[in-house]
């Protein structure tokens, strides 16, 4: 597993999926590039304009509460966010991140240990976050869930489990 | 040591005894999806299988934007109709039937002891019938279509006991808003919430659904009540399958036991922009409102119509306020028509819309403009929820909504002479 390095985007508690990816777009915006442009539209309009590949979102408790919409996880993946670090996640949001192959890391410390804009690194294998304030460890993903994440998300994982190759398209497999 | 409701339901499907924290790979009894089925199907096709694993376990209901508001929504609906036909999914309800959670309940899928998952966070609703029900993501529904299976973590259980007798006019909505305000938006994160106590026993099925519907607003994985005679009476002639009520053993491990005495509870309201930002209605009374939304999977059932109709009978809503009315289902609409409620509401100046989710997530039929204020019987007041991030949403009971529609401002019904 790689080390993720990126700048910190810091937010508070109970950030809900409506401010991450507004409900009015859930059936009309489906293109990955367009979805990335909507990320955090109702919370921080600068985010989508300025986010860079690898950047890391840090937040307080209950990140991603509200709707089940997985676009709220996928929009960050499409914006090439490196990881989401929070004190706790809503269960649906956590599942959606794993299913999207987006690292969702639960760090017991307050997000205040991070400075907005500072560059931090996340070592997924060792479970360590390095920032200006020091080194902090986070618990590993449960083993049953780690497999999905390592495969790049639920769909590649399910394809593999059903015997389809992930380097081969579904149509190719069907044509065999 | 005995077992909890959650351990028993998940253990039945796992074929073994399970304990909290344990992750199981299991096959749900029913899987519900709505307008998002079109996106789910696109993902499902990427997996590569040609047939849905258990077509008879899927229930597909069009409700989130019905009838289609534009070409994009219309295309979604078209693809879903083609898909259910192609895959032989019998349990399909087209645009006229109502909101998914109400329809699934009315159609007898929400049954005691069943595991029901849905690609919608308010899937927790079916716990009112003693089912274990929880929301999942779109990719997960696609994976269930391919494999029939999902992983779930066995949750710990929190028992929430509502003690006492509710004062006149205080409803399930006031009670659940009060509880969410007290324990917070993450107060039951990942937990199985067991609603019990005198006040719950006294509630109708319609009212119990309000509590389980909003269990997710305190972070719960599921919320449920143990089935009683009212549950069984509701299911009579409606149940789709045989079922076995499941109850926690007396010596099962309950992580937390919370008690709320509701005997003196005043009317409650959730203020912008969080569901746990709750106070007494009297604290915000006088706030001018542009729109009242009486609808949603939380509060648009027949008993809610009875309450609202009683308030509006022979009166007119305030001229500066709009009242959007959306019955939870076609059955509710039919019964409300027969009971004369619709007649009363329309004469009072309400705008009646067909059953569905309406403006609740900002799609259509009553979205807001910047600086507008709405009072809503729905379950979420997050920024942007009614389609506009600069609008304000307050959540309340149908009674508070109805009285406030007459005055044009947030009103404590206790200070209002009916």
Coordinates of C-alpha atoms in Angstrom, one line a residue:
Chain A
X1 CA 0.0 0.0 0.0
X2 CA 1.3 3.4 -1.0
X3 CA 2.0 6.4 1.1
X4 CA -0.4 9.3 0.4
X5 CA 1.0 12.8 0.6
X6 CA -1.2 15.9 0.2
X7 CA -2.4 19.2 1.6
X8 CA -4.9 19.4 4.4
X9 CA -8.5 20.6 3.8
X10 CA -9.9 20.9 7.3
X11 CA -13.6 20.8 8.3
X12 CA -15.8 20.4 11.4
X13 CA -18.2 17.9 12.9
X14 CA -21.3 16.3 11.3
X15 CA -20.5 17.3 7.7
X16 CA -23.5 15.9 5.8
X17 CA -23.7 14.4 2.3
X18 CA -26.0 17.2 1.1
X19 CA -23.3 19.8 1.5
X20 CA -20.8 17.4 -0.1
X21 CA -22.9 16.4 -3.1
X22 CA -26.3 18.3 -3.2
X23 CA -29.4 16.1 -3.6
X24 CA -30.6 18.0 -6.6
X25 CA -27.6 16.6 -8.7
X26 CA -28.0 13.0 -7.7
X27 CA -29.8 11.9 -10.8
X28 CA -28.6 14.5 -13.3
X29 CA -24.8 14.8 -12.8
X30 CA -23.2 11.4 -13.6
X31 CA -20.0 12.3 -15.5
X32 CA -16.9 11.8 -13.2
X33 CA -15.3 15.1 -14.2
X34 CA -18.6 17.0 -13.5
X35 CA -19.0 15.2 -10.2
X36 CA -15.6 16.3 -9.1
X37 CA -16.6 19.9 -9.8
X38 CA -19.6 19.6 -7.4
X39 CA -17.6 18.2 -4.4
X40 CA -18.4 20.3 -1.3
X41 CA -20.4 22.8 -3.4
X42 CA -22.6 23.9 -0.5
X43 CA -19.9 23.9 2.1
X44 CA -16.7 25.3 0.5
X45 CA -16.9 26.5 -3.1
X46 CA -13.1 26.9 -3.2
X47 CA -12.5 23.2 -2.7
X48 CA -13.3 21.9 -6.1
X49 CA -11.5 24.8 -7.8
X50 CA -8.3 24.4 -5.8
X51 CA -8.0 20.7 -4.8
X52 CA -4.9 18.9 -6.1
X53 CA -4.3 15.1 -6.5
X54 CA -3.5 13.5 -3.2
X55 CA -5.0 16.3 -1.0
X56 CA -6.4 15.0 2.3
X57 CA -9.7 16.0 3.9
X58 CA -9.7 16.0 7.7
X59 CA -12.8 16.5 9.8
X60 CA -14.4 15.9 13.1
X61 CA -17.0 13.4 14.2
X62 CA -19.8 11.8 12.1
X63 CA -18.4 12.8 8.7
X64 CA -20.8 12.0 5.8
X65 CA -24.0 11.8 7.9
X66 CA -27.3 11.9 6.1
X67 CA -28.2 10.3 2.7
X68 CA -26.9 7.0 1.4
X69 CA -25.7 8.7 -1.9
X70 CA -22.4 7.3 -2.8
X71 CA -21.6 10.2 -5.1
X72 CA -20.5 12.0 -1.9
X73 CA -17.6 9.5 -1.7
X74 CA -17.1 9.1 -5.5
X75 CA -16.9 12.9 -6.1
X76 CA -13.8 13.0 -3.9
X77 CA -12.3 10.0 -5.6
X78 CA -12.9 11.7 -9.0
X79 CA -11.3 14.9 -7.6
X80 CA -8.3 12.6 -6.8
X81 CA -8.5 13.2 -3.1
X82 CA -5.9 11.0 -1.4
X83 CA -7.8 10.1 1.8
X84 CA -10.5 11.3 4.2
X85 CA -9.5 11.4 7.8
X86 CA -12.2 11.9 10.5
X87 CA -12.8 11.3 14.2
X88 CA -15.7 9.2 13.1
X89 CA -17.8 8.4 10.0
X90 CA -21.4 7.8 9.4
X91 CA -21.8 4.1 8.7
X92 CA -23.2 4.6 5.2
X93 CA -20.4 7.0 4.3
X94 CA -17.7 4.7 5.6
X95 CA -19.1 1.9 3.5
X96 CA -19.4 4.1 0.4
X97 CA -15.7 5.1 0.7
X98 CA -14.6 1.5 1.0
X99 CA -16.7 0.6 -2.0
X100 CA -15.2 3.5 -3.9
X101 CA -11.7 2.4 -2.9
X102 CA -11.2 5.8 -1.2
X103 CA -9.2 5.5 2.1
X104 CA -11.5 6.5 5.0
X105 CA -9.4 6.7 8.2
X106 CA -10.7 7.0 11.7
X107 CA -8.3 9.1 13.8
X108 CA -9.3 9.6 17.4
X109 CA -7.5 12.9 17.7
X110 CA -9.3 16.2 17.1
X111 CA -8.8 17.7 13.6
X112 CA -7.2 20.6 15.3
X113 CA -3.8 18.8 15.3
X114 CA -3.7 19.7 11.6
X115 CA -3.2 23.1 10.0
X116 CA -5.3 23.9 7.0
X117 CA -3.1 23.7 3.9
X118 CA -0.1 21.9 5.6
X119 CA 1.3 18.9 3.8
X120 CA 0.8 15.6 5.6
X121 CA 1.5 12.0 4.7
X122 CA -0.5 8.9 5.4
X123 CA 1.1 5.5 5.5
X124 CA -1.7 3.1 5.0
X125 CA 0.3 -0.1 5.7
X126 CA 1.7 1.1 9.0
X127 CA -1.4 3.0 10.0
X128 CA 0.5 6.3 10.6
X129 CA -0.3 9.9 9.8
X130 CA 2.7 12.3 9.8
X131 CA 2.0 16.0 10.2
X132 CA 3.7 19.1 11.7
X133 CA 2.3 18.3 15.1
X134 CA 3.8 14.8 15.1
X135 CA 3.0 11.2 14.3
X136 CA -0.4 9.7 15.0
X137 CA -1.6 6.1 14.5
X138 CA -5.0 5.0 13.3
X139 CA -6.6 1.6 13.6
X140 CA -6.4 -0.7 10.5
X141 CA -9.5 -1.5 8.5
X142 CA -11.2 -4.8 9.6
X143 CA -9.8 -7.7 7.5
X144 CA -13.2 -8.5 5.9
X145 CA -13.3 -5.0 4.6
X146 CA -9.7 -4.5 3.7
X147 CA -10.0 -6.9 0.9
X148 CA -12.6 -4.8 -0.9
X149 CA -10.5 -1.7 -0.4
X150 CA -7.3 -3.3 -1.7
X151 CA -9.1 -4.5 -4.8
X152 CA -9.9 -0.9 -5.6
X153 CA -13.5 -1.0 -4.5
X154 CA -16.6 -3.2 -4.3
X155 CA -17.2 -3.6 -8.1
X156 CA -13.6 -4.8 -9.0
X157 CA -13.7 -7.0 -5.8
X158 CA -17.1 -8.5 -6.8
X159 CA -15.8 -9.1 -10.4
X160 CA -12.8 -10.9 -9.0
X161 CA -14.9 -13.0 -6.6
X162 CA -17.1 -14.1 -9.5
X163 CA -14.1 -15.1 -11.6
X164 CA -14.0 -12.1 -13.9
X165 CA -10.6 -10.6 -14.6
X166 CA -10.2 -6.9 -13.8
X167 CA -7.9 -6.3 -16.7
X168 CA -10.5 -7.7 -19.1
X169 CA -13.8 -6.0 -19.8
X170 CA -17.2 -7.6 -18.9
X171 CA -18.0 -7.8 -22.6
X172 CA -14.8 -9.7 -23.4
X173 CA -15.5 -12.1 -20.6
X174 CA -19.0 -12.6 -21.8
X175 CA -17.7 -13.3 -25.2
X176 CA -15.5 -16.1 -24.1
Chain B
X1 CA -25.9 -14.8 27.8
X2 CA -29.0 -14.2 25.7
X3 CA -29.0 -12.6 22.3
X4 CA -30.2 -9.3 21.0
X5 CA -32.7 -8.8 18.2
X6 CA -29.8 -7.7 15.9
X7 CA -27.7 -10.8 16.8
X8 CA -30.7 -13.1 16.2
X9 CA -31.7 -11.7 12.8
X10 CA -28.1 -11.5 11.4
X11 CA -27.3 -14.9 13.0
X12 CA -30.2 -16.6 11.3
X13 CA -28.9 -15.5 7.9
X14 CA -25.2 -16.2 8.8
X15 CA -26.2 -19.7 10.0
X16 CA -24.3 -19.3 13.3
X17 CA -24.3 -17.3 16.5
X18 CA -22.9 -13.8 16.0
X19 CA -21.6 -11.2 18.5
X20 CA -21.4 -7.4 18.2
X21 CA -18.5 -6.3 16.1
X22 CA -18.5 -9.5 14.0
X23 CA -18.7 -9.0 10.3
X24 CA -21.0 -11.4 8.4
X25 CA -21.5 -12.1 4.7
X26 CA -25.2 -12.6 4.3
X27 CA -28.1 -12.6 1.9
X28 CA -30.9 -10.1 2.6
X29 CA -34.6 -11.2 2.5
X30 CA -35.5 -8.1 0.5
X31 CA -33.6 -5.3 -1.3
X32 CA -35.2 -2.1 -2.2
X33 CA -34.1 0.5 -4.7
X34 CA -35.9 3.5 -6.2
X35 CA -35.0 6.0 -9.0
X36 CA -31.4 5.2 -8.3
X37 CA -32.0 1.8 -9.8
X38 CA -30.9 3.2 -13.2
X39 CA -27.5 4.1 -11.9
X40 CA -27.3 0.8 -9.9
X41 CA -28.0 -1.1 -13.1
X42 CA -25.2 0.6 -15.0
X43 CA -22.8 -0.4 -12.2
X44 CA -24.3 -4.0 -12.1
X45 CA -23.6 -4.4 -15.8
X46 CA -20.0 -3.6 -15.2
X47 CA -19.7 -6.6 -13.0
X48 CA -20.4 -8.9 -15.9
X49 CA -23.2 -11.2 -14.9
X50 CA -26.3 -11.4 -17.1
X51 CA -29.1 -12.2 -14.7
X52 CA -30.0 -10.7 -11.3
X53 CA -29.2 -13.3 -8.7
X54 CA -32.6 -13.2 -6.8
X55 CA -35.0 -11.2 -8.9
X56 CA -37.9 -11.9 -6.5
X57 CA -36.1 -10.4 -3.6
X58 CA -35.8 -7.0 -5.3
X59 CA -38.4 -4.3 -4.9
X60 CA -38.1 -1.3 -7.2
X61 CA -40.2 1.8 -6.6
X62 CA -40.2 5.0 -8.6
X63 CA -40.7 7.9 -6.2
X64 CA -37.8 10.4 -6.1
X65 CA -38.8 12.5 -9.0
X66 CA -42.2 11.4 -10.3
X67 CA -43.5 12.1 -12.8
X68 CA -40.2 12.9 -14.4
X69 CA -39.3 16.6 -14.2
X70 CA -37.0 16.6 -17.2
X71 CA -35.5 14.4 -19.9
X72 CA -32.7 13.1 -17.7
X73 CA -35.2 11.8 -15.1
X74 CA -37.4 10.5 -17.8
X75 CA -34.5 8.5 -19.3
X76 CA -33.7 7.1 -15.8
X77 CA -37.3 5.9 -15.4
X78 CA -37.3 4.4 -18.9
X79 CA -34.1 2.4 -18.3
X80 CA -35.6 1.1 -15.0
X81 CA -38.8 0.0 -16.6
X82 CA -36.7 -1.8 -19.3
X83 CA -34.5 -3.4 -16.7
X84 CA -37.3 -4.8 -14.5
X85 CA -38.9 -6.3 -17.6
X86 CA -35.6 -7.8 -18.8
X87 CA -34.8 -9.3 -15.5
X88 CA -38.3 -10.4 -14.5
X89 CA -38.4 -8.3 -11.4
X90 CA -42.1 -8.6 -10.4
X91 CA -42.1 -6.3 -7.4
X92 CA -42.0 -3.1 -9.4
X93 CA -44.1 0.0 -8.6
X94 CA -44.2 2.8 -11.2
X95 CA -44.6 6.5 -10.6
X96 CA -48.2 6.6 -9.3
X97 CA -47.7 4.3 -6.2
X98 CA -45.9 6.5 -3.7
X99 CA -42.8 6.9 -1.5
X100 CA -40.7 3.7 -1.4
X101 CA -40.8 3.3 2.4
X102 CA -44.5 3.7 2.6
X103 CA -45.2 1.4 -0.4
X104 CA -42.9 -1.4 0.8
X105 CA -44.8 -1.3 4.2
X106 CA -48.2 -1.2 2.7
X107 CA -47.4 -4.0 0.3
X108 CA -46.4 -6.3 3.1
X109 CA -42.7 -6.6 2.5
X110 CA -41.8 -5.0 5.9
X111 CA -42.1 -8.1 8.1
X112 CA -40.9 -9.0 11.6
X113 CA -37.5 -10.7 11.7
X114 CA -36.6 -10.0 8.1
X115 CA -33.4 -8.4 6.9
X116 CA -34.2 -5.6 4.5
X117 CA -31.6 -3.4 2.8
X118 CA -32.3 -0.4 0.6
X119 CA -30.2 2.0 -1.3
X120 CA -31.8 4.8 0.7
X121 CA -30.8 6.0 4.2
X122 CA -34.4 6.0 5.5
X123 CA -34.7 2.3 4.9
X124 CA -34.5 2.1 8.7
X125 CA -38.3 2.7 8.6
X126 CA -39.3 -1.0 8.4
X127 CA -38.0 -1.5 11.9
X128 CA -41.5 -0.3 13.0
X129 CA -42.7 -3.8 12.0
X130 CA -39.9 -5.6 13.8
X131 CA -37.7 -6.0 10.7
X132 CA -33.9 -5.3 10.7
X133 CA -33.6 -2.7 8.0
X134 CA -30.8 -0.5 7.0
X135 CA -29.5 1.7 4.2
X136 CA -26.7 0.7 1.8
X137 CA -25.0 2.4 -1.2
X138 CA -25.6 2.0 -4.9
X139 CA -22.6 -0.1 -5.6
X140 CA -23.7 -2.4 -2.8
X141 CA -27.1 -2.9 -4.3
X142 CA -25.4 -3.6 -7.6
X143 CA -23.2 -6.3 -5.9
X144 CA -26.4 -7.8 -4.3
X145 CA -27.9 -8.0 -7.7
X146 CA -24.8 -9.9 -8.8
X147 CA -24.1 -12.2 -5.8
X148 CA -27.2 -11.9 -3.6
X149 CA -24.9 -11.0 -0.7
X150 CA -23.6 -8.1 1.4
X151 CA -21.3 -7.8 4.4
X152 CA -22.8 -6.3 7.6
X153 CA -21.2 -5.6 10.9
X154 CA -23.3 -6.9 13.9
X155 CA -24.2 -3.8 15.8
X156 CA -24.3 -3.2 19.6
X157 CA -27.8 -2.4 20.9
X158 CA -29.1 0.8 22.5
X159 CA -32.4 0.6 24.2
X160 CA -34.4 3.9 24.1
X161 CA -37.4 3.9 26.4
X162 CA -40.1 6.5 26.1
X163 CA -41.8 6.7 29.4
X164 CA -45.1 8.4 30.3
X165 CA -48.1 9.5 28.3
X166 CA -47.7 12.2 25.7
X167 CA -49.5 15.4 26.3
X168 CA -52.4 16.3 24.0
X169 CA -51.1 17.2 20.5
X170 CA -47.6 15.8 21.1
X171 CA -46.8 13.3 18.4
X172 CA -44.1 10.7 17.5
X173 CA -42.4 13.5 15.6
X174 CA -42.0 15.7 18.7
X175 CA -40.7 12.7 20.6
X176 CA -38.1 11.6 18.0
X177 CA -36.9 15.2 17.5
X178 CA -36.5 15.5 21.3
X179 CA -34.5 12.3 21.5
X180 CA -32.2 13.3 18.5
X181 CA -31.7 16.7 20.0
X182 CA -30.7 15.1 23.3
X183 CA -28.3 12.4 22.0
X184 CA -27.1 14.2 18.9
X185 CA -26.6 13.3 15.2
X186 CA -24.0 10.7 16.1
X187 CA -25.6 9.6 19.4
X188 CA -26.4 6.1 18.1
X189 CA -23.6 5.8 15.4
X190 CA -23.4 2.2 14.1
X191 CA -25.9 1.0 16.7
X192 CA -29.1 -1.0 16.6
X193 CA -31.7 1.2 18.4
X194 CA -34.6 -0.6 20.2
X195 CA -37.5 1.8 20.8
X196 CA -39.7 0.7 23.7
X197 CA -41.7 1.9 26.6
X198 CA -45.2 2.9 27.5
X199 CA -45.3 5.8 24.9
X200 CA -44.2 3.5 22.1
X201 CA -46.7 0.8 23.1
X202 CA -49.5 3.4 22.9
X203 CA -48.5 4.5 19.4
X204 CA -50.2 3.6 16.1
X205 CA -48.1 1.9 13.4
X206 CA -48.1 5.2 11.4
X207 CA -46.5 6.9 14.4
X208 CA -44.0 4.2 15.1
X209 CA -42.8 4.5 11.5
X210 CA -41.9 8.2 12.3
X211 CA -39.4 7.0 14.9
X212 CA -37.7 4.3 12.9
X213 CA -37.6 6.5 9.9
X214 CA -35.6 9.1 11.8
X215 CA -33.4 6.6 13.7
X216 CA -30.7 7.2 11.0
X217 CA -30.7 10.9 11.9
X218 CA -28.9 9.9 15.2
X219 CA -26.5 7.7 13.2
X220 CA -28.2 4.4 13.9
X221 CA -27.7 1.4 11.7
X222 CA -31.3 0.3 12.3
X223 CA -34.2 1.2 14.6
X224 CA -36.9 -1.2 15.6
X225 CA -39.9 -2.0 17.9
X226 CA -40.9 -5.4 19.0
X227 CA -44.0 -6.5 17.1
X228 CA -47.3 -6.5 19.1
X229 CA -51.0 -7.0 18.4
X230 CA -51.1 -3.7 16.4
X231 CA -48.3 -4.9 14.2
X232 CA -49.9 -8.2 13.6
X233 CA -53.3 -6.6 12.8
X234 CA -51.5 -4.3 10.3
X235 CA -49.9 -7.3 8.6
X236 CA -53.1 -9.3 8.5
X237 CA -53.9 -10.0 4.8
X238 CA -50.9 -7.9 3.8
X239 CA -47.8 -10.0 4.6
X240 CA -45.9 -11.3 1.5
X241 CA -44.2 -14.1 3.3
X242 CA -44.3 -16.2 6.5
X243 CA -42.5 -14.5 9.3
X244 CA -41.4 -15.1 12.8
X245 CA -41.3 -12.2 15.3
X246 CA -37.9 -11.8 16.8
X247 CA -37.3 -10.3 20.3
X248 CA -34.2 -9.7 22.4
X249 CA -33.6 -12.2 25.2
X250 CA -34.1 -10.7 28.7
X251 CA -30.4 -11.3 29.5
X252 CA -29.1 -10.0 26.2
X253 CA -26.3 -7.4 26.4
X254 CA -27.7 -3.9 25.9
X255 CA -24.9 -1.4 25.6
X256 CA -26.9 1.6 26.8
X257 CA -30.4 2.0 28.2
X258 CA -31.7 5.6 27.8
X259 CA -34.9 6.8 29.2
X260 CA -37.0 9.8 28.2
X261 CA -40.1 10.9 30.1
X262 CA -42.4 12.6 27.6
X263 CA -45.2 13.4 30.0
X264 CA -44.5 17.2 29.9
X265 CA -42.8 17.4 26.5
X266 CA -43.6 20.7 24.7
X267 CA -43.8 20.7 20.8
X268 CA -40.4 20.3 19.3
X269 CA -38.7 21.8 16.2
X270 CA -35.4 21.2 14.5
X271 CA -33.8 24.5 13.4
X272 CA -31.4 25.0 10.4
X273 CA -29.2 23.3 9.4
X274 CA -29.0 20.2 11.5
X275 CA -31.6 17.6 12.6
X276 CA -30.1 17.6 16.1
X277 CA -30.4 21.4 16.4
X278 CA -33.7 21.0 18.3
X279 CA -35.6 23.3 20.7
X280 CA -39.2 23.9 21.8
X281 CA -41.4 25.5 19.2
X282 CA -42.1 28.4 21.5
X283 CA -38.4 29.4 21.4
X284 CA -38.7 30.2 17.6
X285 CA -42.4 31.1 17.5
X286 CA -43.1 34.2 15.3
X287 CA -40.5 33.3 12.6
X288 CA -42.2 34.1 9.3
X289 CA -42.5 31.2 6.9
X290 CA -42.8 31.3 3.1
X291 CA -43.8 27.6 2.6
X292 CA -45.1 24.7 4.6
X293 CA -44.3 21.2 3.3
X294 CA -46.6 18.5 4.5
X295 CA -45.2 15.4 3.0
X296 CA -42.3 12.9 3.0
X297 CA -41.7 9.3 4.2
X298 CA -41.7 10.7 7.8
X299 CA -45.1 12.4 8.1
X300 CA -47.6 12.1 5.3
X301 CA -49.7 9.2 6.3
X302 CA -53.4 9.0 7.0
X303 CA -53.3 9.9 10.6
X304 CA -51.2 13.0 9.7
X305 CA -53.9 14.0 7.2
X306 CA -56.6 13.6 9.9
X307 CA -54.6 16.0 12.2
X308 CA -53.9 18.6 9.5
X309 CA -57.5 18.5 8.1
X310 CA -58.9 19.0 11.6
X311 CA -56.8 22.2 12.0
X312 CA -57.6 23.6 8.5
X313 CA -61.3 22.6 8.4
X314 CA -63.2 25.7 7.1
X315 CA -60.2 28.0 7.3
X316 CA -57.7 29.5 4.8
X317 CA -54.0 29.3 5.0
X318 CA -52.1 32.6 5.6
X319 CA -51.9 34.6 2.3
X320 CA -48.1 35.0 2.5
X321 CA -47.6 31.2 2.9
X322 CA -47.8 28.3 0.5
X323 CA -48.8 24.9 1.6
X324 CA -47.4 21.9 -0.4
X325 CA -49.2 18.7 0.3
X326 CA -47.8 15.3 -0.9
X327 CA -49.5 12.1 0.4
X328 CA -47.0 9.3 1.2
X329 CA -48.7 6.9 -1.2
X330 CA -51.6 6.4 -3.5
X331 CA -53.4 4.4 -0.7
X332 CA -53.0 7.3 1.7
X333 CA -54.3 9.6 -1.0
X334 CA -57.3 7.4 -1.7
X335 CA -58.2 7.1 2.0
X336 CA -57.6 10.9 2.5
X337 CA -60.0 11.5 -0.4
X338 CA -62.6 9.2 1.0
X339 CA -62.3 10.8 4.5
X340 CA -62.8 14.3 3.0
X341 CA -59.4 15.4 4.2
X342 CA -58.2 16.4 0.7
X343 CA -61.3 18.4 0.1
X344 CA -60.6 20.4 3.3
X345 CA -57.0 20.9 2.5
X346 CA -57.6 22.1 -1.1
X347 CA -60.3 24.5 0.0
X348 CA -57.9 25.9 2.6
X349 CA -55.6 26.8 -0.2
X350 CA -53.2 23.9 -0.2
X351 CA -51.3 22.9 -3.4
X352 CA -51.9 19.1 -3.8
X353 CA -49.1 17.2 -5.5
X354 CA -49.0 13.5 -6.4
X355 CA -47.4 11.0 -4.1
X356 CA -43.6 10.9 -4.1
X357 CA -40.6 12.6 -2.5
X358 CA -41.3 16.0 -4.0
X359 CA -39.0 18.8 -2.9
X360 CA -37.4 16.9 0.0
X361 CA -34.1 16.4 -1.7
X362 CA -34.4 19.4 -4.0
X363 CA -35.6 17.7 -7.2
X364 CA -38.9 19.5 -7.9
X365 CA -42.4 20.4 -6.7
X366 CA -41.7 23.1 -4.1
X367 CA -37.9 23.8 -4.1
X368 CA -36.9 27.1 -2.4
X369 CA -35.4 30.4 -3.4
X370 CA -32.5 32.1 -1.5
X371 CA -33.6 33.5 1.9
X372 CA -36.9 31.6 1.9
X373 CA -38.0 29.8 5.0
X374 CA -39.9 26.5 5.0
X375 CA -41.5 24.5 7.7
X376 CA -41.5 20.9 6.9
X377 CA -42.8 17.6 8.2
X378 CA -39.9 15.7 6.6
X379 CA -36.7 14.4 8.2
X380 CA -33.7 16.5 7.0
X381 CA -33.0 20.2 7.2
X382 CA -29.4 20.2 5.8
X383 CA -28.3 23.2 3.8
X384 CA -29.4 22.7 0.2
X385 CA -31.9 20.1 1.0
X386 CA -34.8 21.8 -0.7
X387 CA -32.6 22.6 -3.7
X388 CA -31.2 25.9 -2.4
X389 CA -28.3 26.3 0.0
X390 CA -29.4 29.8 1.1
X391 CA -32.8 28.7 2.3
X392 CA -33.8 27.8 5.8
X393 CA -35.6 24.5 6.7
X394 CA -37.3 23.8 10.1
X395 CA -38.6 20.3 10.9
X396 CA -41.8 19.8 12.9
X397 CA -44.9 17.7 13.5
X398 CA -47.9 17.8 11.1
X399 CA -49.9 19.6 13.9
X400 CA -47.3 22.4 14.2
X401 CA -47.1 22.6 10.4
X402 CA -50.8 23.0 10.0
X403 CA -51.3 25.6 12.7
X404 CA -48.3 27.6 11.3
X405 CA -49.7 27.4 7.8
X406 CA -52.7 29.4 9.1
X407 CA -50.7 32.0 10.9
X408 CA -47.9 32.4 8.4
X409 CA -45.3 32.1 11.1
X410 CA -43.9 29.3 13.3
X411 CA -46.6 28.8 15.9
X412 CA -46.8 26.8 19.2
X413 CA -50.2 25.0 18.8
X414 CA -50.8 25.3 22.5
X415 CA -51.1 29.1 22.1
X416 CA -53.5 28.7 19.2
X417 CA -57.3 28.3 19.6
X418 CA -58.5 25.7 17.2

